[in-house]
XYZ file of C-alpha atoms in Angstrom:
278
model
C 170.026 104.984 180.495
C 167.267 104.447 183.047
C 165.944 100.886 183.166
C 162.244 101.118 182.367
C 161.604 97.493 181.547
C 159.122 97.344 184.443
C 156.692 99.646 182.606
C 154.193 97.119 181.280
C 151.328 97.976 178.974
C 149.869 94.469 178.902
C 150.546 94.114 175.176
C 153.253 91.711 173.995
C 153.865 93.933 170.965
C 155.097 96.722 173.220
C 156.357 94.883 176.282
C 158.601 92.151 174.863
C 161.432 94.435 173.638
C 161.507 96.401 176.906
C 161.517 93.227 179.012
C 164.503 92.081 176.952
C 166.297 95.364 177.727
C 165.782 96.735 174.237
C 164.187 99.700 172.511
C 161.652 99.364 169.707
C 163.259 100.468 166.460
C 160.553 101.117 163.888
C 161.553 101.412 160.239
C 159.400 104.301 158.977
C 157.824 103.283 155.657
C 160.586 100.667 155.513
C 163.395 103.176 156.073
C 162.513 105.807 153.492
C 165.763 107.793 153.777
C 168.240 104.950 153.893
C 170.877 105.708 151.219
C 169.968 102.513 149.336
C 166.231 103.170 149.256
C 165.755 106.573 147.624
C 162.259 106.736 146.135
C 161.200 103.349 147.501
C 159.138 104.243 150.588
C 156.397 101.767 151.499
C 157.526 99.155 148.988
C 158.216 95.478 149.502
C 161.868 96.141 148.657
C 162.116 98.733 151.445
C 160.471 96.503 154.029
C 162.627 93.531 153.071
C 165.689 95.760 153.320
C 164.785 96.825 156.875
C 164.085 93.237 157.889
C 167.435 92.262 156.424
C 169.101 94.812 158.712
C 167.458 93.057 161.656
C 164.444 95.333 162.169
C 161.527 93.456 163.670
C 159.175 96.440 163.808
C 158.144 98.135 160.571
C 155.959 101.227 160.262
C 153.530 101.634 157.395
C 150.276 103.322 156.403
C 147.078 101.844 155.010
C 144.363 103.026 152.689
C 141.455 101.035 151.348
C 140.878 100.873 147.592
C 137.470 101.432 146.034
C 136.818 97.679 146.209
C 137.876 97.374 149.851
C 141.469 96.085 149.680
C 144.125 97.410 152.057
C 147.278 98.813 150.496
C 150.441 100.039 152.198
C 150.575 103.628 150.981
C 150.941 106.957 152.761
C 149.301 109.589 150.555
C 145.615 109.689 149.734
C 146.566 110.193 146.076
C 148.970 108.332 143.804
C 150.485 111.498 142.333
C 153.587 112.118 144.473
C 155.409 108.789 144.317
C 153.943 106.904 141.349
C 153.526 107.351 137.606
C 149.746 107.684 137.923
C 147.338 110.190 139.440
C 144.110 109.938 141.349
C 142.800 109.133 144.817
C 143.482 105.659 146.175
C 139.943 105.500 147.562
C 138.463 106.127 144.129
C 140.367 103.370 142.314
C 139.990 99.576 142.296
C 142.869 97.418 143.491
C 143.859 96.464 139.943
C 144.558 100.093 139.026
C 146.397 100.861 142.258
C 148.633 97.814 141.782
C 149.358 98.975 138.257
C 150.955 102.211 139.484
C 154.755 102.237 139.398
C 156.563 103.620 142.456
C 159.765 105.519 141.665
C 159.211 105.586 137.922
C 160.722 109.060 137.657
C 164.001 107.661 139.004
C 163.914 104.698 136.654
C 162.583 102.341 139.326
C 159.827 99.776 138.853
C 158.243 99.010 142.218
C 154.586 98.387 142.967
C 152.364 99.359 145.875
C 152.044 96.324 148.143
C 148.841 95.038 149.637
C 149.018 94.837 153.419
C 148.478 91.082 153.186
C 151.545 90.854 150.913
C 153.715 92.377 153.636
C 152.302 90.215 156.387
C 152.818 87.025 154.392
C 156.236 87.932 152.993
C 157.662 89.027 156.354
C 156.198 86.694 158.994
C 159.046 87.428 161.423
C 158.182 91.123 161.862
C 155.518 93.197 163.570
C 153.848 96.206 161.985
C 152.888 99.634 163.251
C 149.947 100.594 161.054
C 148.693 104.141 160.602
C 145.053 104.162 159.522
C 144.958 106.923 156.923
C 141.243 106.848 156.076
C 137.990 105.796 157.767
C 137.312 103.356 154.913
C 140.286 101.270 156.029
C 138.975 100.678 159.563
C 136.598 97.774 158.936
C 138.899 95.900 156.497
C 141.790 96.147 158.980
C 139.711 95.043 161.960
C 138.371 92.135 159.892
C 141.903 91.140 158.838
C 143.095 91.202 162.457
C 140.193 89.034 163.595
C 140.440 86.519 160.731
C 144.188 86.024 160.815
C 144.922 86.442 164.542
C 147.173 89.480 164.181
C 146.355 90.803 167.667
C 149.928 90.573 168.992
C 151.569 91.461 165.707
C 150.231 94.940 165.069
C 149.937 98.311 166.756
C 147.429 100.679 165.177
C 147.531 104.474 165.132
C 145.539 107.279 163.538
C 145.438 111.070 163.538
C 141.674 110.850 164.062
C 140.145 109.996 167.452
C 136.941 108.673 165.937
C 138.869 106.303 163.690
C 140.743 104.797 166.648
C 137.615 104.375 168.746
C 135.798 102.683 165.897
C 138.685 100.315 165.238
C 138.838 99.281 168.913
C 135.083 98.594 169.010
C 135.278 96.258 166.024
C 137.857 93.911 167.572
C 137.123 90.601 169.233
C 140.006 91.102 171.687
C 142.353 94.007 172.411
C 145.110 95.146 170.099
C 147.815 97.656 170.994
C 146.811 101.106 169.765
C 148.280 104.568 170.085
C 146.567 107.267 172.093
C 144.498 109.736 170.120
C 145.776 113.159 169.072
C 143.590 114.938 171.637
C 145.288 113.041 174.456
C 148.689 113.961 173.075
C 147.716 117.636 172.883
C 146.470 117.604 176.466
C 149.755 116.109 177.684
C 151.645 119.008 176.125
C 149.378 121.970 176.842
C 147.002 121.222 179.721
C 147.491 121.533 183.507
C 148.578 118.368 185.290
C 145.129 117.213 186.615
C 143.618 117.425 183.137
C 146.532 115.444 181.702
C 145.975 112.558 184.077
C 142.219 112.564 183.548
C 142.520 112.520 179.787
C 144.972 109.616 179.785
C 142.690 107.600 182.041
C 139.904 107.927 179.468
C 142.057 107.040 176.457
C 142.304 103.384 175.441
C 145.713 103.800 173.810
C 148.738 101.971 175.213
C 151.454 104.128 173.635
C 151.941 107.820 172.899
C 153.396 108.114 169.385
C 154.537 111.683 169.020
C 157.044 113.992 167.319
C 159.959 115.248 169.415
C 158.955 118.808 168.572
C 155.877 120.311 166.969
C 155.562 123.853 165.603
C 158.580 125.013 167.536
C 157.458 123.516 170.844
C 159.145 120.576 172.545
C 156.695 117.709 172.956
C 158.933 115.011 174.424
C 160.880 115.964 177.502
C 161.661 114.058 180.684
C 158.376 115.060 182.328
C 156.380 113.868 179.310
C 158.076 110.460 179.431
C 157.645 110.161 183.196
C 153.933 110.958 182.992
C 153.403 108.422 180.218
C 155.233 105.731 182.163
C 153.363 106.570 185.363
C 150.133 105.875 183.452
C 151.481 102.519 182.205
C 152.062 103.759 178.665
C 155.094 103.749 176.408
C 156.473 106.605 174.316
C 157.490 106.281 170.663
C 158.973 109.304 168.901
C 158.773 110.019 165.184
C 160.479 110.602 162.802
C 164.021 110.664 164.201
C 166.876 110.550 161.691
C 169.759 112.408 163.382
C 172.151 110.606 165.721
C 172.327 113.368 168.315
C 168.544 113.514 168.585
C 168.345 109.733 168.965
C 170.912 109.867 171.756
C 169.032 112.634 173.562
C 165.678 110.831 173.378
C 167.201 107.585 174.601
C 168.646 109.473 177.548
C 165.111 110.661 178.352
C 163.970 107.029 178.497
C 161.715 106.748 175.438
C 160.610 103.237 174.531
C 160.745 103.457 170.736
C 162.240 105.401 167.863
C 160.565 105.690 164.476
C 163.190 106.393 161.813
C 163.772 106.791 158.103
C 167.507 106.312 158.666
C 167.503 102.667 159.596
C 171.278 102.514 159.227
C 171.948 105.284 161.770
C 169.325 104.135 164.255
C 170.588 100.555 164.336
C 174.146 101.779 164.852
C 173.119 103.927 167.827
C 171.060 101.202 169.480
C 173.735 98.553 168.980
C 176.352 100.854 170.524
C 174.117 101.360 173.545
C 173.334 97.668 173.905
C 169.575 98.170 173.425
C 169.143 96.817 169.895
C 166.219 94.369 169.823
C 165.830 91.840 167.032
C 163.503 89.283 168.547
C 161.060 87.510 166.240
C 157.344 88.204 166.103
C 155.051 85.655 167.693
């Protein structure tokens, strides 16, 4: 595999694994498709399980409750994975915490607050997907108050959300590029690609390998990102052969539900990184 450890973004969150010769392995929602974690996505049990495997980068999502608390939860409603219904935004923290995750499978897990994860797993870093505009200010405030600047990378599917989050910080935090920049890299002529990246404050392109039948991540995509000083993380990669192919292209990170398979591949290649968060 090509040595790309010289591609520096200026953010310890992204640079430290590459400088150590490793690849960022991000446990998606704690490793939602690991055989031992069926029905336990985004729970403290799932995140502890991934950390126990040696993962030092965990991916999660955040919503803000009606009373302004951040919870690690993907959907905007409770319906799919809990025994309750209703929008997270419309409920106070007490009701959200009362919802049982995995109840249909006889499980009894609760939705964690983001602060619960940060305190329970001080050795890991988090990739946080801002799922709603109401979560922007609480997350920026949490980063400022608790000094999480080197411990988180923040992403969103909304450009405005990312720009607002960056403006609220007292010093820079690693963030993903916005979706418009990603689209330009795939569809636009070369000069427009470069110009768009120069205007985007993101340090990493977090993208699917393929989207709607079109290949997003190929060698040219990775080379362009690296030429601009950015890293490439690919989601959500659960098949060994696909992991191998992407690593051959030189990607910097893999986001996976199959934490067992991904660790096995990276260990075999000698690029497994399990350094502690700072």
